[in-house]
mmCIF file of C-alpha atoms (C1' of nucleotides) in Angstrom:
data_model
loop_
_atom_site.group_PDB
_atom_site.id
_atom_site.type_symbol
_atom_site.label_atom_id
_atom_site.label_comp_id
_atom_site.label_asym_id
_atom_site.label_seq_id
_atom_site.Cartn_x
_atom_site.Cartn_y
_atom_site.Cartn_z
ATOM 1 C CA UNK N 1 111.682 -71.468 160.507
ATOM 2 C CA UNK N 2 114.500 -69.488 159.141
ATOM 3 C CA UNK N 3 113.812 -70.700 155.670
ATOM 4 C CA UNK N 4 110.195 -69.758 155.936
ATOM 5 C CA UNK N 5 110.997 -66.326 157.201
ATOM 6 C CA UNK N 6 113.152 -65.869 154.162
ATOM 7 C CA UNK N 7 110.268 -66.796 151.934
ATOM 8 C CA UNK N 8 107.960 -64.361 153.637
ATOM 9 C CA UNK N 9 110.528 -61.653 153.190
ATOM 10 C CA UNK N 10 110.854 -62.520 149.535
ATOM 11 C CA UNK N 11 107.090 -62.333 149.139
ATOM 12 C CA UNK N 12 107.169 -58.975 150.833
ATOM 13 C CA UNK N 13 109.623 -57.629 148.309
ATOM 14 C CA UNK N 14 108.035 -59.315 145.353
ATOM 15 C CA UNK N 15 104.474 -58.156 145.868
ATOM 16 C CA UNK N 16 104.869 -54.508 144.952
ATOM 17 C CA UNK N 17 107.096 -55.454 142.081
ATOM 18 C CA UNK N 18 104.528 -57.640 140.407
ATOM 19 C CA UNK N 19 102.006 -54.868 140.325
ATOM 20 C CA UNK N 20 104.386 -52.135 139.481
ATOM 21 C CA UNK N 21 105.763 -53.931 136.465
ATOM 22 C CA UNK N 22 102.323 -54.660 135.189
ATOM 23 C CA UNK N 23 101.241 -51.132 135.798
ATOM 24 C CA UNK N 24 104.197 -49.640 133.990
ATOM 25 C CA UNK N 25 103.807 -51.777 130.918
ATOM 26 C CA UNK N 26 100.140 -51.126 130.817
ATOM 27 C CA UNK N 27 100.409 -47.416 131.151
ATOM 28 C CA UNK N 28 103.181 -46.973 128.682
ATOM 29 C CA UNK N 29 101.895 -49.135 125.908
ATOM 30 C CA UNK N 30 99.361 -47.789 123.450
ATOM 31 C CA UNK N 31 96.019 -49.513 123.426
ATOM 32 C CA UNK N 32 95.142 -49.444 119.783
ATOM 33 C CA UNK N 33 91.624 -48.393 120.508
ATOM 34 C CA UNK N 34 90.786 -51.448 122.543
ATOM 35 C CA UNK N 35 89.638 -51.648 126.112
ATOM 36 C CA UNK N 36 91.388 -54.156 128.319
ATOM 37 C CA UNK N 37 88.589 -56.620 128.085
ATOM 38 C CA UNK N 38 88.238 -56.279 124.368
ATOM 39 C CA UNK N 39 91.953 -56.767 123.924
ATOM 40 C CA UNK N 40 92.012 -59.807 126.117
ATOM 41 C CA UNK N 41 89.149 -61.484 124.323
ATOM 42 C CA UNK N 42 90.455 -60.622 120.908
ATOM 43 C CA UNK N 43 93.870 -61.964 121.811
ATOM 44 C CA UNK N 44 92.315 -65.203 122.987
ATOM 45 C CA UNK N 45 90.603 -65.609 119.639
ATOM 46 C CA UNK N 46 93.671 -64.713 117.640
ATOM 47 C CA UNK N 47 96.047 -66.907 119.569
ATOM 48 C CA UNK N 48 93.911 -69.925 120.209
ATOM 49 C CA UNK N 49 91.437 -69.779 117.406
ATOM 50 C CA UNK N 50 87.637 -69.605 117.277
ATOM 51 C CA UNK N 51 85.864 -70.393 120.495
ATOM 52 C CA UNK N 52 82.448 -70.627 122.005
ATOM 53 C CA UNK N 53 80.998 -67.762 123.947
ATOM 54 C CA UNK N 54 80.913 -69.814 127.099
ATOM 55 C CA UNK N 55 84.550 -70.844 126.706
ATOM 56 C CA UNK N 56 85.566 -67.229 126.273
ATOM 57 C CA UNK N 57 83.582 -66.182 129.287
ATOM 58 C CA UNK N 58 85.093 -68.802 131.520
ATOM 59 C CA UNK N 59 88.547 -68.001 130.330
ATOM 60 C CA UNK N 60 88.124 -64.327 131.056
ATOM 61 C CA UNK N 61 86.535 -65.045 134.366
ATOM 62 C CA UNK N 62 83.241 -63.371 133.546
ATOM 63 C CA UNK N 63 79.648 -64.539 133.092
ATOM 64 C CA UNK N 64 78.253 -65.315 129.725
ATOM 65 C CA UNK N 65 75.978 -62.285 129.537
ATOM 66 C CA UNK N 66 79.033 -60.089 129.920
ATOM 67 C CA UNK N 67 80.743 -61.919 127.099
ATOM 68 C CA UNK N 68 77.705 -61.406 124.932
ATOM 69 C CA UNK N 69 78.229 -57.659 125.335
ATOM 70 C CA UNK N 70 81.960 -57.736 124.746
ATOM 71 C CA UNK N 71 81.781 -59.901 121.659
ATOM 72 C CA UNK N 72 78.910 -57.775 120.407
ATOM 73 C CA UNK N 73 81.051 -54.685 120.603
ATOM 74 C CA UNK N 74 84.030 -56.367 119.010
ATOM 75 C CA UNK N 75 81.723 -57.497 116.253
ATOM 76 C CA UNK N 76 80.504 -53.973 115.661
ATOM 77 C CA UNK N 77 84.121 -52.899 115.502
ATOM 78 C CA UNK N 78 84.719 -55.452 112.780
ATOM 79 C CA UNK N 79 87.307 -57.332 114.785
ATOM 80 C CA UNK N 80 85.318 -60.452 115.560
ATOM 81 C CA UNK N 81 82.731 -62.558 113.790
ATOM 82 C CA UNK N 82 79.963 -64.730 115.210
ATOM 83 C CA UNK N 83 79.111 -68.058 113.637
ATOM 84 C CA UNK N 84 77.153 -71.216 114.336
ATOM 85 C CA UNK N 85 78.655 -74.319 115.819
ATOM 86 C CA UNK N 86 78.056 -77.134 113.337
ATOM 87 C CA UNK N 87 77.996 -79.657 116.141
ATOM 88 C CA UNK N 88 75.598 -77.857 118.446
ATOM 89 C CA UNK N 89 72.742 -75.658 117.387
ATOM 90 C CA UNK N 90 72.647 -73.792 120.659
ATOM 91 C CA UNK N 91 76.250 -72.700 120.617
ATOM 92 C CA UNK N 92 77.817 -69.643 118.996
ATOM 93 C CA UNK N 93 81.403 -69.591 117.870
ATOM 94 C CA UNK N 94 83.331 -66.342 117.869
ATOM 95 C CA UNK N 95 86.406 -65.866 115.716
ATOM 96 C CA UNK N 96 88.778 -63.019 114.952
ATOM 97 C CA UNK N 97 88.622 -61.262 111.608
ATOM 98 C CA UNK N 98 91.725 -60.372 109.632
ATOM 99 C CA UNK N 99 91.555 -56.890 111.019
ATOM 100 C CA UNK N 100 91.322 -58.248 114.528
ATOM 101 C CA UNK N 101 94.332 -60.390 113.946
ATOM 102 C CA UNK N 102 96.318 -57.444 112.665
ATOM 103 C CA UNK N 103 95.450 -55.397 115.703
ATOM 104 C CA UNK N 104 96.634 -58.031 118.131
ATOM 105 C CA UNK N 105 99.868 -58.451 116.249
ATOM 106 C CA UNK N 106 100.557 -54.774 116.610
ATOM 107 C CA UNK N 107 99.645 -54.790 120.244
ATOM 108 C CA UNK N 108 101.967 -57.631 121.125
ATOM 109 C CA UNK N 109 104.715 -56.039 119.113
ATOM 110 C CA UNK N 110 104.299 -52.749 120.928
ATOM 111 C CA UNK N 111 104.492 -54.364 124.336
ATOM 112 C CA UNK N 112 107.578 -56.294 123.511
ATOM 113 C CA UNK N 113 109.211 -53.246 122.076
ATOM 114 C CA UNK N 114 108.489 -51.335 125.240
ATOM 115 C CA UNK N 115 110.029 -54.052 127.367
ATOM 116 C CA UNK N 116 112.970 -54.329 125.022
ATOM 117 C CA UNK N 117 113.679 -50.644 125.408
ATOM 118 C CA UNK N 118 113.482 -50.933 129.170
ATOM 119 C CA UNK N 119 115.744 -53.944 129.245
ATOM 120 C CA UNK N 120 118.232 -52.212 127.023
ATOM 121 C CA UNK N 121 118.725 -49.599 129.699
ATOM 122 C CA UNK N 122 119.878 -52.131 132.263
ATOM 123 C CA UNK N 123 123.402 -53.394 132.392
ATOM 124 C CA UNK N 124 124.472 -56.867 131.366
ATOM 125 C CA UNK N 125 124.524 -58.157 134.910
ATOM 126 C CA UNK N 126 120.913 -57.142 135.468
ATOM 127 C CA UNK N 127 119.803 -58.709 132.230
ATOM 128 C CA UNK N 128 121.670 -61.862 133.111
ATOM 129 C CA UNK N 129 119.961 -61.995 136.502
ATOM 130 C CA UNK N 130 116.560 -61.572 134.914
ATOM 131 C CA UNK N 131 117.281 -64.184 132.319
ATOM 132 C CA UNK N 132 118.432 -66.592 134.975
ATOM 133 C CA UNK N 133 115.273 -66.048 136.986
ATOM 134 C CA UNK N 134 112.821 -66.450 134.129
ATOM 135 C CA UNK N 135 112.270 -70.170 134.570
ATOM 136 C CA UNK N 136 111.662 -69.669 138.258
ATOM 137 C CA UNK N 137 109.158 -66.911 137.548
ATOM 138 C CA UNK N 138 107.435 -69.067 135.007
ATOM 139 C CA UNK N 139 106.957 -71.719 137.612
ATOM 140 C CA UNK N 140 105.854 -69.123 140.113
ATOM 141 C CA UNK N 141 103.240 -67.759 137.759
ATOM 142 C CA UNK N 142 102.200 -71.215 136.694
ATOM 143 C CA UNK N 143 98.654 -72.139 137.424
ATOM 144 C CA UNK N 144 99.726 -73.817 140.571
ATOM 145 C CA UNK N 145 96.866 -73.541 143.002
ATOM 146 C CA UNK N 146 94.465 -75.930 141.427
ATOM 147 C CA UNK N 147 95.269 -78.460 138.758
ATOM 148 C CA UNK N 148 94.436 -75.660 136.419
ATOM 149 C CA UNK N 149 94.215 -75.554 132.630
ATOM 150 C CA UNK N 150 97.449 -73.614 132.320
ATOM 151 C CA UNK N 151 96.092 -71.679 129.435
ATOM 152 C CA UNK N 152 93.625 -69.576 131.286
ATOM 153 C CA UNK N 153 95.756 -66.614 132.093
ATOM 154 C CA UNK N 154 98.028 -66.768 129.141
ATOM 155 C CA UNK N 155 96.180 -64.867 126.513
ATOM 156 C CA UNK N 156 94.755 -62.561 129.019
ATOM 157 C CA UNK N 157 98.308 -61.749 129.810
ATOM 158 C CA UNK N 158 99.010 -60.838 126.289
ATOM 159 C CA UNK N 159 96.531 -58.119 126.039
ATOM 160 C CA UNK N 160 95.706 -56.904 129.450
ATOM 161 C CA UNK N 161 97.907 -53.962 129.176
ATOM 162 C CA UNK N 162 95.586 -51.157 128.628
ATOM 163 C CA UNK N 163 94.908 -48.204 130.654
ATOM 164 C CA UNK N 164 94.520 -48.540 134.246
ATOM 165 C CA UNK N 165 91.379 -46.657 134.225
ATOM 166 C CA UNK N 166 88.959 -49.336 133.352
ATOM 167 C CA UNK N 167 90.069 -51.867 135.738
ATOM 168 C CA UNK N 168 86.963 -52.425 137.677
ATOM 169 C CA UNK N 169 85.283 -55.191 139.377
ATOM 170 C CA UNK N 170 81.713 -55.823 139.966
ATOM 171 C CA UNK N 171 81.865 -58.254 142.748
ATOM 172 C CA UNK N 172 79.621 -56.519 145.134
ATOM 173 C CA UNK A 1 123.600 -56.667 117.102
ATOM 174 C CA UNK A 2 123.927 -59.923 118.844
ATOM 175 C CA UNK A 3 123.427 -58.271 122.157
ATOM 176 C CA UNK A 4 120.355 -56.516 120.935
ATOM 177 C CA UNK A 5 118.877 -59.697 119.596
ATOM 178 C CA UNK A 6 119.323 -61.197 122.999
ATOM 179 C CA UNK A 7 117.440 -58.347 124.568
ATOM 180 C CA UNK A 8 114.587 -58.680 122.139
ATOM 181 C CA UNK A 9 114.393 -62.358 122.915
ATOM 182 C CA UNK A 10 114.362 -61.608 126.615
ATOM 183 C CA UNK A 11 111.548 -59.125 126.098
ATOM 184 C CA UNK A 12 109.690 -61.767 124.174
ATOM 185 C CA UNK A 13 109.868 -64.181 127.063
ATOM 186 C CA UNK A 14 109.246 -61.582 129.694
ATOM 187 C CA UNK A 15 106.126 -60.034 128.240
ATOM 188 C CA UNK A 16 103.655 -62.842 128.888
ATOM 189 C CA UNK A 17 105.182 -63.398 132.279
ATOM 190 C CA UNK A 18 104.526 -59.899 133.490
ATOM 191 C CA UNK A 19 100.873 -60.145 132.712
ATOM 192 C CA UNK A 20 100.428 -63.681 133.848
ATOM 193 C CA UNK A 21 101.902 -63.039 137.253
ATOM 194 C CA UNK A 22 99.762 -60.022 137.758
ATOM 195 C CA UNK A 23 96.718 -61.874 136.597
ATOM 196 C CA UNK A 24 97.324 -64.815 138.899
ATOM 197 C CA UNK A 25 97.816 -62.719 141.990
ATOM 198 C CA UNK A 26 94.832 -60.623 141.187
ATOM 199 C CA UNK A 27 92.512 -63.494 140.566
ATOM 200 C CA UNK A 28 93.558 -65.531 143.526
ATOM 201 C CA UNK A 29 93.517 -62.883 146.187
ATOM 202 C CA UNK A 30 90.294 -61.945 147.914
ATOM 203 C CA UNK A 31 89.107 -58.419 147.392
ATOM 204 C CA UNK A 32 87.617 -57.562 150.708
ATOM 205 C CA UNK A 33 84.603 -55.969 149.135
ATOM 206 C CA UNK A 34 86.559 -53.428 147.191
ATOM 207 C CA UNK A 35 86.708 -52.907 143.472
ATOM 208 C CA UNK A 36 90.141 -52.583 141.945
ATOM 209 C CA UNK A 37 89.878 -48.869 141.676
ATOM 210 C CA UNK A 38 88.606 -48.414 145.169
ATOM 211 C CA UNK A 39 91.367 -50.603 146.529
ATOM 212 C CA UNK A 40 94.019 -48.762 144.645
ATOM 213 C CA UNK A 41 92.856 -45.353 145.810
ATOM 214 C CA UNK A 42 92.392 -46.446 149.375
ATOM 215 C CA UNK A 43 95.846 -47.995 149.428
ATOM 216 C CA UNK A 44 97.326 -44.766 148.151
ATOM 217 C CA UNK A 45 95.717 -42.881 151.015
ATOM 218 C CA UNK A 46 96.726 -45.417 153.619
ATOM 219 C CA UNK A 47 100.309 -45.761 152.504
ATOM 220 C CA UNK A 48 101.129 -42.223 151.600
ATOM 221 C CA UNK A 49 98.725 -40.256 153.689
ATOM 222 C CA UNK A 50 96.029 -37.717 152.864
ATOM 223 C CA UNK A 51 96.115 -36.330 149.377
ATOM 224 C CA UNK A 52 94.324 -33.958 147.087
ATOM 225 C CA UNK A 53 91.757 -35.206 144.660
ATOM 226 C CA UNK A 54 93.862 -34.101 141.744
ATOM 227 C CA UNK A 55 96.930 -35.871 143.087
ATOM 228 C CA UNK A 56 94.975 -39.070 143.483
ATOM 229 C CA UNK A 57 93.577 -38.786 139.998
ATOM 230 C CA UNK A 58 96.953 -38.278 138.420
ATOM 231 C CA UNK A 59 98.460 -41.107 140.362
ATOM 232 C CA UNK A 60 95.726 -43.491 139.299
ATOM 233 C CA UNK A 61 95.896 -42.322 135.765
ATOM 234 C CA UNK A 62 92.332 -41.073 135.603
ATOM 235 C CA UNK A 63 90.648 -37.701 135.239
ATOM 236 C CA UNK A 64 89.500 -35.747 138.191
ATOM 237 C CA UNK A 65 85.771 -36.260 137.586
ATOM 238 C CA UNK A 66 86.356 -39.998 137.840
ATOM 239 C CA UNK A 67 88.153 -39.551 141.113
ATOM 240 C CA UNK A 68 85.268 -37.513 142.419
ATOM 241 C CA UNK A 69 83.050 -40.540 141.924
ATOM 242 C CA UNK A 70 85.475 -43.043 143.382
ATOM 243 C CA UNK A 71 86.207 -41.029 146.488
ATOM 244 C CA UNK A 72 82.518 -40.357 146.860
ATOM 245 C CA UNK A 73 81.809 -44.067 146.967
ATOM 246 C CA UNK A 74 84.645 -44.757 149.359
ATOM 247 C CA UNK A 75 83.289 -42.009 151.541
ATOM 248 C CA UNK A 76 79.840 -43.565 151.566
ATOM 249 C CA UNK A 77 81.488 -46.843 152.518
ATOM 250 C CA UNK A 78 83.093 -45.119 155.485
ATOM 251 C CA UNK A 79 86.600 -45.844 154.307
ATOM 252 C CA UNK A 80 87.623 -42.362 153.298
ATOM 253 C CA UNK A 81 86.981 -38.854 154.535
ATOM 254 C CA UNK A 82 86.974 -35.553 152.648
ATOM 255 C CA UNK A 83 88.387 -32.441 154.215
ATOM 256 C CA UNK A 84 89.480 -28.924 153.289
ATOM 257 C CA UNK A 85 93.029 -27.979 152.452
ATOM 258 C CA UNK A 86 94.065 -25.279 154.915
ATOM 259 C CA UNK A 87 96.434 -23.823 152.368
ATOM 260 C CA UNK A 88 94.062 -23.703 149.418
ATOM 261 C CA UNK A 89 90.366 -23.132 149.596
ATOM 262 C CA UNK A 90 89.716 -24.761 146.243
ATOM 263 C CA UNK A 91 91.342 -28.049 147.092
ATOM 264 C CA UNK A 92 89.848 -31.069 148.817
ATOM 265 C CA UNK A 93 91.965 -33.481 150.775
ATOM 266 C CA UNK A 94 90.956 -37.099 151.017
ATOM 267 C CA UNK A 95 92.213 -39.318 153.808
ATOM 268 C CA UNK A 96 91.635 -42.885 154.924
ATOM 269 C CA UNK A 97 89.564 -43.617 157.990
ATOM 270 C CA UNK A 98 90.603 -46.172 160.581
ATOM 271 C CA UNK A 99 88.359 -48.682 158.944
ATOM 272 C CA UNK A 100 89.912 -47.984 155.579
ATOM 273 C CA UNK A 101 93.331 -48.483 157.036
ATOM 274 C CA UNK A 102 92.356 -51.812 158.518
ATOM 275 C CA UNK A 103 91.004 -53.010 155.222
ATOM 276 C CA UNK A 104 94.177 -52.221 153.356
ATOM 277 C CA UNK A 105 96.280 -53.937 155.964
ATOM 278 C CA UNK A 106 94.317 -57.101 155.472
ATOM 279 C CA UNK A 107 94.519 -56.811 151.750
ATOM 280 C CA UNK A 108 98.270 -56.426 151.666
ATOM 281 C CA UNK A 109 98.633 -59.283 154.070
ATOM 282 C CA UNK A 110 96.505 -61.521 151.897
ATOM 283 C CA UNK A 111 98.513 -60.785 148.798
ATOM 284 C CA UNK A 112 101.791 -61.425 150.484
ATOM 285 C CA UNK A 113 100.497 -64.617 151.934
ATOM 286 C CA UNK A 114 99.438 -65.770 148.515
ATOM 287 C CA UNK A 115 102.850 -65.062 147.074
ATOM 288 C CA UNK A 116 104.525 -66.664 150.050
ATOM 289 C CA UNK A 117 102.583 -69.861 149.487
ATOM 290 C CA UNK A 118 103.503 -69.828 145.839
ATOM 291 C CA UNK A 119 107.149 -69.223 146.571
ATOM 292 C CA UNK A 120 107.158 -71.989 149.132
ATOM 293 C CA UNK A 121 106.321 -74.445 146.408
ATOM 294 C CA UNK A 122 109.435 -73.648 144.421
ATOM 295 C CA UNK A 123 112.782 -75.182 145.230
ATOM 296 C CA UNK A 124 115.644 -73.317 146.810
ATOM 297 C CA UNK A 125 117.379 -72.764 143.518
ATOM 298 C CA UNK A 126 114.330 -71.066 142.055
ATOM 299 C CA UNK A 127 113.908 -68.859 145.073
ATOM 300 C CA UNK A 128 117.561 -67.960 144.945
ATOM 301 C CA UNK A 129 117.257 -67.020 141.292
ATOM 302 C CA UNK A 130 114.256 -64.815 141.982
ATOM 303 C CA UNK A 131 115.956 -63.188 144.933
ATOM 304 C CA UNK A 132 119.026 -62.513 142.858
ATOM 305 C CA UNK A 133 116.946 -60.926 140.122
ATOM 306 C CA UNK A 134 114.874 -58.664 142.360
ATOM 307 C CA UNK A 135 117.170 -55.660 142.153
ATOM 308 C CA UNK A 136 117.254 -55.953 138.390
ATOM 309 C CA UNK A 137 113.470 -56.141 138.229
ATOM 310 C CA UNK A 138 113.172 -53.172 140.500
ATOM 311 C CA UNK A 139 115.276 -51.187 138.106
ATOM 312 C CA UNK A 140 113.308 -52.533 135.185
ATOM 313 C CA UNK A 141 110.028 -51.501 136.736
ATOM 314 C CA UNK A 142 111.457 -48.226 137.907
ATOM 315 C CA UNK A 143 109.818 -45.180 136.510
ATOM 316 C CA UNK A 144 112.459 -45.036 133.892
ATOM 317 C CA UNK A 145 110.867 -43.463 130.885
ATOM 318 C CA UNK A 146 110.437 -39.985 132.152
ATOM 319 C CA UNK A 147 112.072 -38.531 135.225
ATOM 320 C CA UNK A 148 109.051 -39.833 137.025
ATOM 321 C CA UNK A 149 107.966 -39.567 140.635
ATOM 322 C CA UNK A 150 108.807 -43.180 141.408
ATOM 323 C CA UNK A 151 105.851 -43.439 143.643
ATOM 324 C CA UNK A 152 103.166 -43.369 141.044
ATOM 325 C CA UNK A 153 102.708 -47.038 140.454
ATOM 326 C CA UNK A 154 103.590 -48.266 143.858
ATOM 327 C CA UNK A 155 100.372 -48.057 145.725
ATOM 328 C CA UNK A 156 98.429 -48.967 142.715
ATOM 329 C CA UNK A 157 100.480 -52.069 142.773
ATOM 330 C CA UNK A 158 99.436 -52.870 146.241
ATOM 331 C CA UNK A 159 95.813 -53.080 145.622
ATOM 332 C CA UNK A 160 95.197 -53.788 142.037
ATOM 333 C CA UNK A 161 94.563 -57.400 142.566
ATOM 334 C CA UNK A 162 90.920 -57.851 142.182
ATOM 335 C CA UNK A 163 89.015 -59.809 139.762
ATOM 336 C CA UNK A 164 89.795 -59.602 136.235
ATOM 337 C CA UNK A 165 86.300 -58.882 135.379
ATOM 338 C CA UNK A 166 86.194 -55.214 135.928
ATOM 339 C CA UNK A 167 89.195 -54.287 134.082
ATOM 340 C CA UNK A 168 87.809 -51.866 131.644
ATOM 341 C CA UNK A 169 88.944 -48.905 129.840
ATOM 342 C CA UNK A 170 87.061 -46.040 128.526
ATOM 343 C CA UNK A 171 89.496 -44.633 126.135
ATOM 344 C CA UNK A 172 87.294 -44.483 123.138
ATOM 345 C "C1'" DC P 1 89.830 -4.716 140.932
ATOM 346 C "C1'" DG P 2 89.322 -7.379 136.680
ATOM 347 C "C1'" DA P 3 91.114 -11.313 133.840
ATOM 348 C "C1'" DC P 4 93.024 -15.665 133.860
ATOM 349 C "C1'" DT P 5 94.080 -20.005 135.908
ATOM 350 C "C1'" DT P 6 93.305 -23.859 138.943
ATOM 351 C "C1'" DA P 7 90.630 -27.409 141.814
ATOM 352 C "C1'" DC P 8 86.775 -29.849 142.064
ATOM 353 C "C1'" DT P 9 81.932 -31.128 140.998
ATOM 354 C "C1'" DT P 10 78.003 -31.925 137.973
ATOM 355 C "C1'" DA P 11 75.915 -33.729 133.738
ATOM 356 C "C1'" DG P 12 75.483 -36.933 130.066
ATOM 357 C "C1'" DA P 13 77.171 -40.964 127.648
ATOM 358 C "C1'" DC P 14 79.966 -45.461 126.881
ATOM 359 C "C1'" DT P 15 81.911 -49.930 128.419
ATOM 360 C "C1'" DG P 16 82.050 -53.739 131.537
ATOM 361 C "C1'" DC P 17 80.144 -56.674 134.988
ATOM 362 C "C1'" DC P 18 76.356 -58.971 137.422
ATOM 363 C "C1'" DT P 19 71.796 -61.393 138.437
ATOM 364 C "C1'" DA P 20 67.355 -62.762 136.794
ATOM 365 C "C1'" DA P 21 64.616 -64.204 133.192
ATOM 366 C "C1'" DG P 22 63.641 -65.771 128.443
ATOM 367 C "C1'" DT P 23 64.442 -68.543 124.043
ATOM 368 C "C1'" DA P 24 66.124 -72.367 121.570
ATOM 369 C "C1'" DA P 25 68.414 -76.703 121.112
ATOM 370 C "C1'" DA P 26 70.276 -81.013 123.041
ATOM 371 C "C1'" DT P 27 69.777 -84.668 126.377
ATOM 372 C "C1'" DT P 28 67.449 -87.579 129.621
ATOM 373 C "C1'" DT P 29 63.351 -89.710 131.382
ATOM 374 C "C1'" DT P 30 59.515 -92.187 131.320
ATOM 375 C "C1'" DA O 1 58.254 -90.760 121.260
ATOM 376 C "C1'" DA O 2 56.610 -87.123 124.201
ATOM 377 C "C1'" DA O 3 57.701 -84.706 128.345
ATOM 378 C "C1'" DA O 4 60.970 -82.935 131.541
ATOM 379 C "C1'" DT O 5 65.484 -81.322 132.300
ATOM 380 C "C1'" DT O 6 69.708 -79.321 131.137
ATOM 381 C "C1'" DT O 7 72.649 -76.402 128.422
ATOM 382 C "C1'" DA O 8 74.056 -72.216 125.476
ATOM 383 C "C1'" DC O 9 73.230 -67.791 124.651
ATOM 384 C "C1'" DT O 10 70.639 -63.357 124.667
ATOM 385 C "C1'" DT O 11 67.809 -59.782 126.771
ATOM 386 C "C1'" DA O 12 66.646 -56.656 130.532
ATOM 387 C "C1'" DG O 13 67.707 -53.860 134.389
ATOM 388 C "C1'" DG O 14 71.117 -51.982 137.481
ATOM 389 C "C1'" DC O 15 75.716 -50.655 139.489
ATOM 390 C "C1'" DA O 16 80.699 -49.060 139.040
ATOM 391 C "C1'" DG O 17 84.297 -46.696 136.464
ATOM 392 C "C1'" DT O 18 85.838 -43.486 132.805
ATOM 393 C "C1'" DC O 19 85.599 -39.760 129.719
ATOM 394 C "C1'" DT O 20 84.556 -35.000 127.820
ATOM 395 C "C1'" DA O 21 82.194 -30.705 128.431
ATOM 396 C "C1'" DA O 22 80.585 -27.324 131.313
ATOM 397 C "C1'" DG O 23 79.890 -24.926 135.768
ATOM 398 C "C1'" DT O 24 81.311 -23.014 140.422
ATOM 399 C "C1'" DA O 25 84.531 -21.367 143.725
ATOM 400 C "C1'" DA O 26 89.028 -19.791 144.997
ATOM 401 C "C1'" DG O 27 93.778 -18.308 144.050
ATOM 402 C "C1'" DT O 28 96.968 -15.475 141.085
ATOM 403 C "C1'" DC O 29 98.476 -11.837 138.184
ATOM 404 C "C1'" DG O 30 98.552 -7.331 135.851
#
DNA sequence: CGACTTACTTAGACTGCCTAAGTAAATTTT
DNA sequence: AAAATTTACTTAGGCAGTCTAAGTAAGTCG
C-alpha cells in the first residue's frame, strides 16, 4: 500500500515534467525548415537506412496514404529519394539524400547543444543526480507495454522537436 | 574541459530520452476525443482559469488566428465558452465549461495512471534514482533561457499526449 | 477629436492525417 | 496455369491546425 502510494505520487510529479522538458527542447531548438513529421521521417531514414513506405508509416504511427504525402514532400525538397525494391515489384523504398543526411546531423547537433547549455547551468550535484537516474529513465521509457520493437520511438525521438504548433491529431 | 566534456556526453544521452519518454506517454494514453492542440488549450483553461485569446495563443506558441479556430472548435464541442472581458471591450475571454473540466480531469488521471504502471515495473533502486533526480530535472526543464513566465509549458505538458500522427508544423 | 495601437476575426493557402477506392504485383487456390 | 485473394502504394476527398495578410472594433495618446 504504502509503496504503491509512493509510486502514484512519483507519477504525479513526473507527468508534468515529461511534457515540459519535451516542450522546452522543442520550442527552443531551430527546426531547419522541417515540420515535425518531416523531421521524424527523415531522421528514421538517415539513422536506420532506406525503408519501405509501409515500414515508415508503421513506425511513425500513421497510415500509408499519409506517408505517401510526407515522403512526396520530402522528395520535392530534395531530402529523400524514392526507389524500387528489387525483391518486390509492389514496394517502394525511400532513402535519404546527402542533403537530407546533412540536415539531420545539424538538427541532432542543435538539440544536444541546447541540452548541453541547459545542463551547464545546473550544479554538479544536479548533474550527478540526472546522470545517476539515466538508466532508470531509459528503462522507464523502454517499450515496455507490449513486447515492442524497441526501435519504434527512437528515431521519432530524435527529430520530434519542432514547433508545437503542428502537433495535431486526426483521430476523430 | 573535462567537466564540459562530461556535460556534452550527458546531453548526448539525455536527448533521445526526452523525446522517447514524451512519445511513449503520448502514444499510449487515450485522447478522449481531443486533438493535441485542443487538449492543450482546454487544459490551460481548466488549470489556470479563463484567459484571453491572445494569452492562450502565446502560451501555446501559435498565432492568434490559429487560436481563433481552435477555441471555435472547442466551443462547438461544448467544452469551452467565449465571453467578454469587462475591462477591455476588444478582448475575448475563453473559459472551460463543466464538461471541459471533466474531460481534462480524466485525461490527467489517465496519464498519471500510465506512468504509475510504468514506474511500478521498475525496481526500488530505479524509482529511488528517478525520485532523487526530479528536482534536478525540474530545474533543467525550468524556463531557464529567458526570464520566462514558468507557466508557459506546464499546461501544455498536461495534455500534449495524443497520437503522434498530428504533430505538424507549419513553419514554412 | 484624430492618429496610432491593440485584440480578435476573416480569408486564402500549406501540411498532416484519415477513410475509401483504385492500380499493380505477389501469393494462393483450384 | 488461370483465377481469386492478398499486399504495397497512390489517388481522391475531407477535416484539423498553422501561417500571413487584411479587416473591424475598441482603447490610448497627443
